[in-house]
Amino acid sequence: MNLQIALSQDSQSDKWSTRLAFFIALYAIAALLLRPSSFATLAEVYASKFIASTPILLIGGLGTMALLFGRDAPTRYAVSVLKERWRTLATVMAFFFTGLTAFSTFKSTIPFIVPYYADIWLADLDEWLHGAPSWELVHRFDNQMWSLIVLKCYEVLWFVQWFGTVLFVSLWSNRVGRIRYLWAHALTIFTIGTVLAVALSSVGPIYYDHFVEGDRFHGLKVAMDGLGHSEYANYLLDLYEAGQTGLGSGISAMPSVHVGLVVLNAPFLSSLNRWLGVVGWAFAAMIFYGSVYTGWHYAVDGYVATAVALAIWWLTGRLIHQKPHSP
């Protein structure tokens, strides 16, 4: 009976793995056909970043696995895992790289598909829901130390968790759990970062006054300039106005991919370990807060991203963890 269940799970994993490969390939082909030069430029940029960051994050991912599952002999466990699963690791990272390049290509193309239009009503809705601009509410407890913590979480630790979780999953022995997460991850990027980002084309509070005109978010700009947080925003704006593509290029607010991915990771981490889940949800809350604090997003961007990410996690669980049908 156990052998039959294992074979059914392997069959299910193989089936969904093949479907995921086709899905990411179609996504990438569409991006390549849409803007070949941007796709090529971004592929070159991200290749260098992957080469530099993957070994460092791999050590962290293997270390986490060893602490969770190989406490008696963590070093031996880490070496064994790498020997057994390096092919899966290489395959997952190749598709991750391809999907990320496609996502960034689409992101930089958003205003050419649907010109930015949604900021006025998003800002109005955000203010109506909270009784004040949401950025003002989160800046009421401002000080230099707190701002440093928020910015490091949003700008550095978010990337570590994102890439680190994908690396961890690529080495995970649970094949069905792995493909469920990878499908959820791909659908989150595709749905939040491409489909809804195009449909709800917007720039966010940090760029509102530049694109919509006026001084509605002048106070936010003053606050972020005072914290020295305007450099990256200026970099993205310069790329946009020059019509160029570069690392992280593309301006998009609704919904928040930052929030969507950490919210997706929270229930995944909870499924591994209760305390990892606590950390995951706390980090998701911090990133949500940071997305508003930094001015990249309206709070409603995070609400929508949270709802969509949780729906995707539930849906992939229903589809991929469902009991196999009787022959």
XYZ file of C-alpha atoms in Angstrom:
327
model
C 0.000 0.000 0.000
C 2.799 2.444 0.930
C 4.594 1.648 -2.331
C 1.399 2.309 -4.284
C 0.921 5.688 -2.569
C 4.554 6.624 -3.235
C 4.225 5.706 -6.913
C 1.022 7.751 -7.187
C 2.723 10.744 -5.610
C 5.718 10.426 -7.952
C 3.382 10.237 -10.931
C 1.517 13.318 -9.752
C 4.764 15.203 -9.199
C 6.067 14.329 -12.664
C 2.798 15.397 -14.288
C 2.699 18.780 -12.569
C 6.435 19.316 -13.118
C 5.986 18.919 -16.861
C 3.038 21.307 -16.855
C 5.047 23.870 -14.877
C 7.952 23.648 -17.332
C 5.580 24.356 -20.235
C 3.940 27.211 -18.338
C 7.241 28.967 -17.596
C 8.487 28.339 -21.144
C 5.361 29.943 -22.637
C 5.653 32.872 -20.224
C 9.275 33.412 -21.231
C 8.569 33.059 -24.964
C 5.796 35.657 -24.708
C 8.165 38.087 -22.956
C 10.918 37.428 -25.503
C 8.586 38.047 -28.432
C 7.192 41.177 -26.802
C 10.560 42.878 -26.188
C 13.531 40.826 -27.435
C 16.175 43.432 -26.615
C 14.925 43.967 -23.053
C 14.736 40.225 -22.456
C 18.320 39.761 -23.664
C 19.626 42.656 -21.559
C 17.885 41.442 -18.418
C 19.050 37.868 -18.977
C 22.642 39.087 -19.051
C 22.182 41.228 -15.935
C 20.463 38.510 -13.918
C 22.951 35.837 -15.009
C 25.761 37.748 -13.306
C 23.655 38.215 -10.166
C 22.735 34.526 -10.035
C 26.364 33.475 -10.400
C 27.393 35.778 -7.537
C 24.522 35.142 -5.112
C 23.575 31.487 -5.583
C 26.610 29.950 -3.794
C 26.113 32.191 -0.751
C 22.387 31.491 -0.520
C 22.954 27.799 -1.190
C 25.092 27.571 1.916
C 22.310 29.227 3.897
C 19.638 26.959 2.425
C 21.637 23.793 3.057
C 22.424 24.990 6.544
C 18.739 25.517 7.292
C 17.886 22.056 5.963
C 20.663 20.483 8.004
C 19.413 22.140 11.202
C 15.828 21.082 10.516
C 16.335 17.553 9.246
C 19.900 16.452 9.980
C 20.718 17.639 13.472
C 22.760 14.562 14.406
C 25.244 15.058 11.560
C 24.462 18.375 9.822
C 27.578 18.550 7.627
C 27.193 14.981 6.380
C 23.507 15.604 5.763
C 24.181 18.780 3.740
C 26.800 17.065 1.558
C 24.510 14.082 0.997
C 21.590 16.284 -0.010
C 23.697 18.215 -2.498
C 25.037 15.019 -4.075
C 21.575 13.496 -4.397
C 19.654 16.556 -5.610
C 22.033 18.785 -7.545
C 20.225 17.999 -10.807
C 16.912 19.137 -9.347
C 18.651 22.229 -7.951
C 20.099 23.101 -11.358
C 16.759 22.570 -13.118
C 14.776 24.655 -10.642
C 17.278 27.506 -10.714
C 17.333 27.500 -14.524
C 13.552 27.863 -14.673
C 13.624 30.405 -11.833
C 16.142 32.480 -13.792
C 14.031 32.219 -16.952
C 10.816 33.166 -15.159
C 12.465 36.093 -13.384
C 13.812 37.437 -16.669
C 10.350 37.168 -18.226
C 8.715 38.839 -15.218
C 11.123 41.781 -15.338
C 10.627 42.130 -19.092
C 6.855 42.336 -18.686
C 7.216 44.738 -15.750
C 9.280 47.174 -17.794
C 6.685 46.948 -20.570
C 3.576 47.688 -18.464
C 3.097 51.374 -19.447
C 3.435 50.484 -23.134
C 0.640 47.924 -22.816
C -1.621 49.873 -20.434
C -0.548 53.453 -19.628
C -0.500 54.258 -15.911
C -4.047 55.236 -14.962
C -5.085 53.819 -11.571
C -3.180 55.962 -9.062
C -5.819 58.603 -8.400
C -8.523 56.149 -7.433
C -6.071 53.881 -5.591
C -4.843 56.829 -3.507
C -8.452 57.908 -2.883
C -9.460 54.383 -1.840
C -6.415 54.044 0.397
C -7.178 57.315 2.162
C -10.894 56.512 2.480
C -10.164 53.118 4.071
C -7.694 54.470 6.627
C -9.005 57.958 7.266
C -5.636 59.379 6.194
C -2.899 58.544 3.689
C -1.519 55.203 4.842
C 2.085 56.410 4.559
C 1.380 59.070 7.190
C 0.065 56.459 9.611
C 3.149 54.242 9.398
C 5.537 57.207 9.700
C 4.063 58.328 13.019
C 6.581 56.139 14.872
C 9.555 57.299 12.820
C 13.154 57.400 13.980
C 16.514 56.634 12.378
C 17.008 53.226 13.999
C 13.514 52.023 13.103
C 13.822 53.280 9.543
C 17.134 51.415 9.161
C 15.507 48.159 10.313
C 12.542 48.598 7.977
C 14.709 49.460 4.974
C 17.130 46.567 5.525
C 14.224 44.135 5.797
C 12.560 45.506 2.677
C 15.645 45.975 0.517
C 17.965 43.163 1.653
C 16.315 40.455 3.752
C 13.346 40.238 1.371
C 15.658 39.132 -1.441
C 17.459 36.694 0.858
C 14.170 35.075 1.864
C 12.880 34.988 -1.718
C 15.937 33.393 -3.312
C 16.739 31.332 -0.228
C 13.290 29.760 -0.114
C 13.468 28.773 -3.781
C 16.890 27.209 -3.176
C 15.601 25.373 -0.127
C 12.630 23.990 -2.046
C 14.838 22.871 -4.932
C 16.724 20.623 -2.471
C 13.657 19.431 -0.571
C 12.977 15.684 -0.616
C 9.191 16.119 -0.654
C 8.544 16.007 -4.404
C 4.826 16.793 -4.219
C 5.409 19.582 -1.712
C 8.190 20.970 -3.883
C 6.131 21.132 -7.065
C 3.195 22.609 -5.164
C 5.379 25.447 -3.887
C 6.992 26.053 -7.270
C 3.587 26.217 -8.957
C 2.349 28.610 -6.272
C 5.469 30.734 -6.703
C 5.123 30.853 -10.496
C 1.414 31.691 -10.316
C 2.069 34.443 -7.763
C 4.667 36.069 -10.027
C 2.459 35.662 -13.096
C -0.848 36.739 -11.533
C 0.321 39.531 -9.228
C 3.406 40.683 -11.091
C 2.124 40.526 -14.647
C -1.632 40.040 -15.164
C -2.913 42.274 -12.344
C 0.017 44.692 -12.629
C -0.938 45.334 -16.256
C -4.673 45.462 -15.554
C -4.190 47.884 -12.623
C -1.317 49.849 -14.118
C -0.049 52.284 -11.458
C 3.144 53.855 -10.151
C 2.577 54.117 -6.388
C 2.853 56.986 -3.903
C 6.586 57.514 -4.414
C 6.006 58.495 -8.062
C 2.476 59.890 -7.779
C 3.380 63.584 -7.946
C 5.694 63.029 -10.915
C 3.191 61.106 -13.058
C -0.132 62.539 -11.874
C 1.302 65.985 -11.001
C 0.545 68.051 -7.931
C 1.959 67.754 -4.412
C -0.315 65.132 -2.870
C 2.667 63.057 -1.671
C 5.144 65.863 -1.116
C 5.349 64.995 2.587
C 6.292 61.409 1.745
C 9.051 62.594 -0.578
C 10.445 64.879 2.119
C 10.371 62.033 4.649
C 12.127 59.567 2.340
C 14.693 62.133 1.193
C 15.486 62.751 4.843
C 16.099 59.028 5.324
C 18.294 58.836 2.233
C 15.923 56.455 0.489
C 15.431 58.190 -2.844
C 18.425 56.843 -4.764
C 16.804 53.651 -6.075
C 13.548 55.436 -6.887
C 15.502 57.989 -8.918
C 17.383 55.175 -10.654
C 14.164 53.485 -11.796
C 12.694 56.795 -12.932
C 15.833 57.596 -14.934
C 15.631 54.196 -16.664
C 11.945 54.750 -17.444
C 12.458 58.216 -18.895
C 15.461 57.066 -20.943
C 13.515 54.052 -22.245
C 16.252 51.733 -20.981
C 16.245 48.360 -19.262
C 18.418 47.481 -16.282
C 18.564 45.619 -12.997
C 15.134 45.778 -11.361
C 13.799 48.125 -14.032
C 10.083 48.729 -14.376
C 7.645 50.746 -12.273
C 4.560 49.022 -10.891
C 2.585 49.394 -7.677
C -0.700 47.460 -7.637
C -0.539 44.698 -6.449
C 2.671 44.350 -4.444
C 4.927 41.474 -5.527
C 7.043 42.087 -2.419
C 4.048 41.424 -0.196
C 2.646 38.610 -2.331
C 5.808 36.505 -2.166
C 6.389 36.818 1.588
C 2.721 36.073 2.270
C 3.043 32.980 0.066
C 6.133 31.909 1.999
C 4.458 32.301 5.387
C 2.036 29.324 5.147
C 4.749 27.297 3.407
C 7.135 27.872 6.317
C 4.311 27.113 8.745
C 3.891 23.717 7.076
C 7.555 22.931 7.813
C 7.815 24.101 11.382
C 5.621 26.090 13.747
C 8.379 28.514 14.738
C 9.459 29.004 11.142
C 5.827 29.883 10.479
C 5.831 32.475 13.261
C 8.962 34.053 11.782
C 7.466 33.874 8.280
C 4.247 35.634 9.237
C 6.122 38.254 11.287
C 8.386 38.935 8.307
C 5.362 39.182 5.997
C 3.863 41.788 8.337
C 7.143 43.727 8.310
C 7.336 43.707 4.507
C 3.705 44.831 4.279
C 4.530 47.674 6.640
C 7.729 48.458 4.714
C 5.925 48.575 1.377
C 3.816 51.461 2.681
C 6.598 53.050 4.757
C 8.941 53.349 1.770
C 6.214 54.773 -0.473
C 6.499 52.047 -3.085
C 2.917 50.969 -2.437
C -0.473 52.003 -1.180
C -1.732 49.769 1.611
C -4.446 48.473 -0.724
C -1.687 47.071 -2.963
C -0.690 44.826 -0.079
C -4.267 43.828 0.736
C -4.864 42.637 -2.816
C -1.501 40.853 -2.981
C -2.188 39.088 0.328
C -5.593 37.859 -0.795
C -4.296 36.641 -4.157
C -1.222 34.884 -2.702
C -3.280 33.052 -0.081
C -5.843 32.046 -2.701
C -3.055 30.659 -4.899
C -1.560 28.716 -1.988
C -4.956 27.203 -1.222
C -5.675 26.431 -4.882
C -2.351 24.705 -5.519
C -2.909 22.650 -2.385
C -6.296 21.519 -3.678
C -4.957 20.649 -7.123
C -1.588 19.111 -6.361
C -2.192 17.564 -2.947
C -5.499 16.044 -3.931
C -5.918 12.300 -3.385
C -5.094 10.309 -6.511
C -8.070 8.796 -8.284
C -8.558 5.068 -8.112
C -7.423 3.247 -11.265
